[in-house]
Amino acid sequence: MKHIISLLMENEAGALSRVAGLFSARAYNIESLTVAPTEDPTLSRMTIVTSGSDQVIEQIIKQLNKLIDVVKVLDLNDGKFIERELMLVKVKATGAFREEMKRMCDIFRGRIIDVADGSFTIELTGSGTKLDAFIESLDKAAILETVRTGASGIGRGDRILKV
Amino acid sequence: MTNPNITGAEILIRCINEEKVKFVFGYPGGAVLHIYDEIYKQNGFKHILVRHEQAAVHAADAYSRATGDVGVALVTSGPGATNAVTGIATAYMDSIPLVIISGQVPVPAIGMDAFQEVDMVGITRPCVKHNFLVKDVKDIAATMKKAFYIAASGRPGPVVVDIPKDITAHFAEYFYPKTVEMRSYNPVLKGHSGQIKKAVKLLLEAKRPMIYTGGGLVLGDGTEELIKLARTLNYPVTNTLMGLGGYPATDKQFLGMLGMHGTYEANMAMQNCDVLIAVGARFDDRVIGNPENFLSQPRTIIHIDVDPSSISKRVKVDVPIVGHVQSVLREMNEILSSDIMANEKKQSNISSWWKQIDEWRNVKSMVYQNSSTVIKPQYVIEKLWEVTKGDAYITSDVGQHQMWAAQYYKFDKPRRWINSGGLGTMGVGLPYAMGCQFADKNAQVACVTGEGSIQMNIQELSTCAQYGLPIKVIMLNNRYLGMVRQWQEFFYENRYSESYMDSLPDFVKLAESYGHVGMKITNPADVEGALKEAFAKKDKFVFMDFITDQDENVFPMIANGKGLSEMILGNDHIAREED
Ligand SMILES: Cc1ncc(C[n+]2csc(CCOP(=O)(O)OP(=O)(O)O)c2C)c(N)n1
């Protein structure tokens, strides 16, 4: 099963490579990983999307906790949470495609952020599944380029990850 | 009031002395010259000059295994650092607390492919508990404090501190912190008392109980409490290869080592028990074999370990207790001594379980056919145990000789059996013996080795000469990479591919060339006398070359991927030989 794991770690050189190294050394899946400093500049917040059996996920959480730089780990799937990802898609916008793309963008509540003679660049945020659905619904021939940030996640209500 | 500024190198030396380190095992080079200059001027710790950086780390590792203190090694950048890596990985696999200081090229040269530059922090990341690159002289003291703290606390392990050369020349005020606070690192010490109560209850209700302990019990100094627990309950005990000495081997409740080359009774009891308590052991592949076979038999498992990630990793556990083994066992003993159930327990008994165990014991899985013409390796170890009165530090290398040492030397005390269990590193034996001899200069120290392994760090004969270490090398010379040959005999139809050790030196002459005593023993009748003679030379390093039976195999054995109940016993083999 897919899990989204959030963690807070010391914002120190090499911290990211410790996490990435752990996943490769122990052959854990890693679908996406995002990291940036938090409002407290000494801490980084990381969101890792991974998958595995319950036993593997339990080990991943334990192994992450074992890293000396890791302050806190939370498996967002243990409760209610919100997942968001940003995607930029450059699509063909010539002839009939021009109207079609505008319409699709509206349906998915995206925004066209760059307009050129033959193309649009669309910005879309949402869960991973929503972004997948958007790509699915586009004519393959129309997609020129895509870039995704990987998921960020946060607990709902008073589920707070903080030191 | 401010302290005068001193160099990074001097700060480093003061930090090491502040930690009351007695020995630093090291080897100099360009990047650590400032540090070596300060070593020259100080008179705190003693620096031990090895002949290869791998041996420096192994010696520091053994020093730690023998004493419980943090071992310290110092190496230069580049090749010095990479030479240390095998030693670091060896210590990491066995959870040994070390601080390894490596030199690094000056900060402005980092990343420029400078002379003798390697990314030490990158190379060692997967085989250290933690590592640091110090980029400011002001950080040296705090980093060293953290390094010692991290190495020794929680589940211990090696910590690398990589220090660029220019940092050791910069000046700063010296201040060594008294304590460490790390919001990201707070190892659990005390076990959950609810879980502990539950565990005691389960233990008391057991019909076929089994106590299984590993290296964690030795490292956590839990032996005394474990003996108390086992004796109160009168339950059988087995130790892993890493855990030998954790429970006295000559005690009647001891079933011997378990696992791939463990005794029949230990493995059968492990397989057939109804309540299993694992203490500082991790159910690894050499111990329980195939986990599916192990789990085919239902049993309730209690697991005490300081590292939560060791629990339910290979085998699902029913009652996990995260905590320091000594304190958890003490709490269990307290409950037992107060609980009326314990008294009841003394009335009730598990005599039918003991009867079953005695039947398994009668299989006599640990036998070999002695000979009057050729020296049997097992016989040498038996005699070694007798001659040293079971009271020596025994280090070993990796191979058949290691298993025979583990099987036939009966360890009654913890921290006496020093070997590379996790990584299985050939070449540890001699530097391990050095570490033990430095730890306890009057002790009897013997290195049980093979002619393959000894040659992986043979240069240390020179170090032993320099420091006058009266180690006894017990080399079981079978002219084969014996363990490899055994597997080839069993699983590759006797195709002995590259497992033959040819062109061996004359070990007696080799030893003598360093000023040591060399002995070659070829006749079984001479074994005991030779050992006595060697150990009588209290201030001499003696290299004993025992020419042993080439074809001897280690039994019992569980083949790779097989289960605990699928042992190959030596008896069958002996019977076949006699036909
Ligand atoms: C550094 C290293 N290389 C290779 C091995 C694989 N290996 C395990 S046991 C063994 C043979 C050891 O031979 P020897 O030291 O003569 O001991 P024996 O088995 O004959 O007692 C080898 C090659 C290892 N464990 N370590």
JSON list of N, CA, C and O in Angstrom, two decimals, chain B residues 326-347:
[
{"chain": "B", "resi": 326, "resn": "GLN", "atom": "N", "xyz": [19.94, -4.61, 30.55]},
{"chain": "B", "resi": 326, "resn": "GLN", "atom": "CA", "xyz": [20.24, -4.77, 31.98]},
{"chain": "B", "resi": 326, "resn": "GLN", "atom": "C", "xyz": [19.08, -4.26, 32.84]},
{"chain": "B", "resi": 326, "resn": "GLN", "atom": "O", "xyz": [18.64, -4.93, 33.77]},
{"chain": "B", "resi": 327, "resn": "SER", "atom": "N", "xyz": [18.56, -3.08, 32.50]},
{"chain": "B", "resi": 327, "resn": "SER", "atom": "CA", "xyz": [17.52, -2.51, 33.35]},
{"chain": "B", "resi": 327, "resn": "SER", "atom": "C", "xyz": [16.21, -3.28, 33.18]},
{"chain": "B", "resi": 327, "resn": "SER", "atom": "O", "xyz": [15.47, -3.48, 34.15]},
{"chain": "B", "resi": 328, "resn": "VAL", "atom": "N", "xyz": [15.93, -3.75, 31.97]},
{"chain": "B", "resi": 328, "resn": "VAL", "atom": "CA", "xyz": [14.70, -4.52, 31.76]},
{"chain": "B", "resi": 328, "resn": "VAL", "atom": "C", "xyz": [14.77, -5.84, 32.53]},
{"chain": "B", "resi": 328, "resn": "VAL", "atom": "O", "xyz": [13.82, -6.23, 33.23]},
{"chain": "B", "resi": 329, "resn": "LEU", "atom": "N", "xyz": [15.92, -6.51, 32.44]},
{"chain": "B", "resi": 329, "resn": "LEU", "atom": "CA", "xyz": [16.06, -7.79, 33.16]},
{"chain": "B", "resi": 329, "resn": "LEU", "atom": "C", "xyz": [15.98, -7.60, 34.67]},
{"chain": "B", "resi": 329, "resn": "LEU", "atom": "O", "xyz": [15.40, -8.40, 35.39]},
{"chain": "B", "resi": 330, "resn": "ARG", "atom": "N", "xyz": [16.55, -6.47, 35.12]},
{"chain": "B", "resi": 330, "resn": "ARG", "atom": "CA", "xyz": [16.51, -6.21, 36.56]},
{"chain": "B", "resi": 330, "resn": "ARG", "atom": "C", "xyz": [15.05, -6.07, 37.01]},
{"chain": "B", "resi": 330, "resn": "ARG", "atom": "O", "xyz": [14.64, -6.63, 38.01]},
{"chain": "B", "resi": 331, "resn": "GLU", "atom": "N", "xyz": [14.28, -5.34, 36.19]},
{"chain": "B", "resi": 331, "resn": "GLU", "atom": "CA", "xyz": [12.87, -5.16, 36.55]},
{"chain": "B", "resi": 331, "resn": "GLU", "atom": "C", "xyz": [12.13, -6.49, 36.57]},
{"chain": "B", "resi": 331, "resn": "GLU", "atom": "O", "xyz": [11.29, -6.74, 37.43]},
{"chain": "B", "resi": 332, "resn": "MET", "atom": "N", "xyz": [12.46, -7.35, 35.61]},
{"chain": "B", "resi": 332, "resn": "MET", "atom": "CA", "xyz": [11.82, -8.67, 35.59]},
{"chain": "B", "resi": 332, "resn": "MET", "atom": "C", "xyz": [12.17, -9.45, 36.84]},
{"chain": "B", "resi": 332, "resn": "MET", "atom": "O", "xyz": [11.31, -10.09, 37.46]},
{"chain": "B", "resi": 333, "resn": "ASN", "atom": "N", "xyz": [13.44, -9.38, 37.23]},
{"chain": "B", "resi": 333, "resn": "ASN", "atom": "CA", "xyz": [13.87, -10.10, 38.43]},
{"chain": "B", "resi": 333, "resn": "ASN", "atom": "C", "xyz": [13.18, -9.57, 39.68]},
{"chain": "B", "resi": 333, "resn": "ASN", "atom": "O", "xyz": [12.83, -10.34, 40.58]},
{"chain": "B", "resi": 334, "resn": "GLU", "atom": "N", "xyz": [12.97, -8.24, 39.70]},
{"chain": "B", "resi": 334, "resn": "GLU", "atom": "CA", "xyz": [12.28, -7.66, 40.86]},
{"chain": "B", "resi": 334, "resn": "GLU", "atom": "C", "xyz": [10.85, -8.19, 40.95]},
{"chain": "B", "resi": 334, "resn": "GLU", "atom": "O", "xyz": [10.38, -8.57, 42.02]},
{"chain": "B", "resi": 335, "resn": "ILE", "atom": "N", "xyz": [10.18, -8.22, 39.80]},
{"chain": "B", "resi": 335, "resn": "ILE", "atom": "CA", "xyz": [8.81, -8.73, 39.80]},
{"chain": "B", "resi": 335, "resn": "ILE", "atom": "C", "xyz": [8.81, -10.19, 40.26]},
{"chain": "B", "resi": 335, "resn": "ILE", "atom": "O", "xyz": [8.01, -10.60, 41.09]},
{"chain": "B", "resi": 336, "resn": "LEU", "atom": "N", "xyz": [9.75, -10.95, 39.73]},
{"chain": "B", "resi": 336, "resn": "LEU", "atom": "CA", "xyz": [9.80, -12.37, 40.06]},
{"chain": "B", "resi": 336, "resn": "LEU", "atom": "C", "xyz": [10.05, -12.62, 41.54]},
{"chain": "B", "resi": 336, "resn": "LEU", "atom": "O", "xyz": [9.47, -13.52, 42.14]},
{"chain": "B", "resi": 337, "resn": "SER", "atom": "N", "xyz": [10.92, -11.79, 42.14]},
{"chain": "B", "resi": 337, "resn": "SER", "atom": "CA", "xyz": [11.24, -12.04, 43.54]},
{"chain": "B", "resi": 337, "resn": "SER", "atom": "C", "xyz": [10.09, -11.61, 44.45]},
{"chain": "B", "resi": 337, "resn": "SER", "atom": "O", "xyz": [9.99, -12.08, 45.57]},
{"chain": "B", "resi": 338, "resn": "SER", "atom": "N", "xyz": [9.22, -10.74, 43.95]},
{"chain": "B", "resi": 338, "resn": "SER", "atom": "CA", "xyz": [8.12, -10.30, 44.80]},
{"chain": "B", "resi": 338, "resn": "SER", "atom": "C", "xyz": [6.87, -11.11, 44.53]},
{"chain": "B", "resi": 338, "resn": "SER", "atom": "O", "xyz": [6.04, -11.30, 45.40]},
{"chain": "B", "resi": 339, "resn": "ASP", "atom": "N", "xyz": [6.77, -11.62, 43.32]},
{"chain": "B", "resi": 339, "resn": "ASP", "atom": "CA", "xyz": [5.51, -12.22, 42.91]},
{"chain": "B", "resi": 339, "resn": "ASP", "atom": "C", "xyz": [5.27, -13.59, 43.53]},
{"chain": "B", "resi": 339, "resn": "ASP", "atom": "O", "xyz": [6.16, -14.43, 43.56]},
{"chain": "B", "resi": 340, "resn": "ILE", "atom": "N", "xyz": [4.05, -13.77, 43.99]},
{"chain": "B", "resi": 340, "resn": "ILE", "atom": "CA", "xyz": [3.70, -15.08, 44.54]},
{"chain": "B", "resi": 340, "resn": "ILE", "atom": "C", "xyz": [3.73, -16.14, 43.44]},
{"chain": "B", "resi": 340, "resn": "ILE", "atom": "O", "xyz": [4.01, -17.29, 43.69]},
{"chain": "B", "resi": 341, "resn": "MET", "atom": "N", "xyz": [3.47, -15.68, 42.22]},
{"chain": "B", "resi": 341, "resn": "MET", "atom": "CA", "xyz": [3.47, -16.62, 41.11]},
{"chain": "B", "resi": 341, "resn": "MET", "atom": "C", "xyz": [4.81, -17.33, 40.99]},
{"chain": "B", "resi": 341, "resn": "MET", "atom": "O", "xyz": [4.88, -18.49, 40.62]},
{"chain": "B", "resi": 342, "resn": "ALA", "atom": "N", "xyz": [5.84, -16.58, 41.31]},
{"chain": "B", "resi": 342, "resn": "ALA", "atom": "CA", "xyz": [7.17, -17.16, 41.20]},
{"chain": "B", "resi": 342, "resn": "ALA", "atom": "C", "xyz": [7.31, -18.33, 42.17]},
{"chain": "B", "resi": 342, "resn": "ALA", "atom": "O", "xyz": [7.89, -19.36, 41.84]},
{"chain": "B", "resi": 343, "resn": "ASN", "atom": "N", "xyz": [6.73, -18.15, 43.35]},
{"chain": "B", "resi": 343, "resn": "ASN", "atom": "CA", "xyz": [6.79, -19.22, 44.33]},
{"chain": "B", "resi": 343, "resn": "ASN", "atom": "C", "xyz": [6.00, -20.43, 43.86]},
{"chain": "B", "resi": 343, "resn": "ASN", "atom": "O", "xyz": [6.45, -21.57, 43.96]},
{"chain": "B", "resi": 344, "resn": "GLU", "atom": "N", "xyz": [4.82, -20.11, 43.33]},
{"chain": "B", "resi": 344, "resn": "GLU", "atom": "CA", "xyz": [4.02, -21.19, 42.77]},
{"chain": "B", "resi": 344, "resn": "GLU", "atom": "C", "xyz": [4.82, -21.93, 41.72]},
{"chain": "B", "resi": 344, "resn": "GLU", "atom": "O", "xyz": [4.82, -23.15, 41.64]},
{"chain": "B", "resi": 345, "resn": "LYS", "atom": "N", "xyz": [5.50, -21.10, 40.93]},
{"chain": "B", "resi": 345, "resn": "LYS", "atom": "CA", "xyz": [6.25, -21.65, 39.80]},
{"chain": "B", "resi": 345, "resn": "LYS", "atom": "C", "xyz": [7.27, -22.67, 40.29]},
{"chain": "B", "resi": 345, "resn": "LYS", "atom": "O", "xyz": [7.49, -23.69, 39.66]},
{"chain": "B", "resi": 346, "resn": "LYS", "atom": "N", "xyz": [7.87, -22.35, 41.44]},
{"chain": "B", "resi": 346, "resn": "LYS", "atom": "CA", "xyz": [8.90, -23.26, 41.96]},
{"chain": "B", "resi": 346, "resn": "LYS", "atom": "C", "xyz": [8.30, -24.64, 42.24]},
{"chain": "B", "resi": 346, "resn": "LYS", "atom": "O", "xyz": [8.98, -25.65, 42.11]},
{"chain": "B", "resi": 347, "resn": "GLN", "atom": "N", "xyz": [7.00, -24.64, 42.63]},
{"chain": "B", "resi": 347, "resn": "GLN", "atom": "CA", "xyz": [6.34, -25.93, 42.87]},
{"chain": "B", "resi": 347, "resn": "GLN", "atom": "C", "xyz": [6.09, -26.63, 41.53]},
{"chain": "B", "resi": 347, "resn": "GLN", "atom": "O", "xyz": [6.49, -27.76, 41.32]}
]
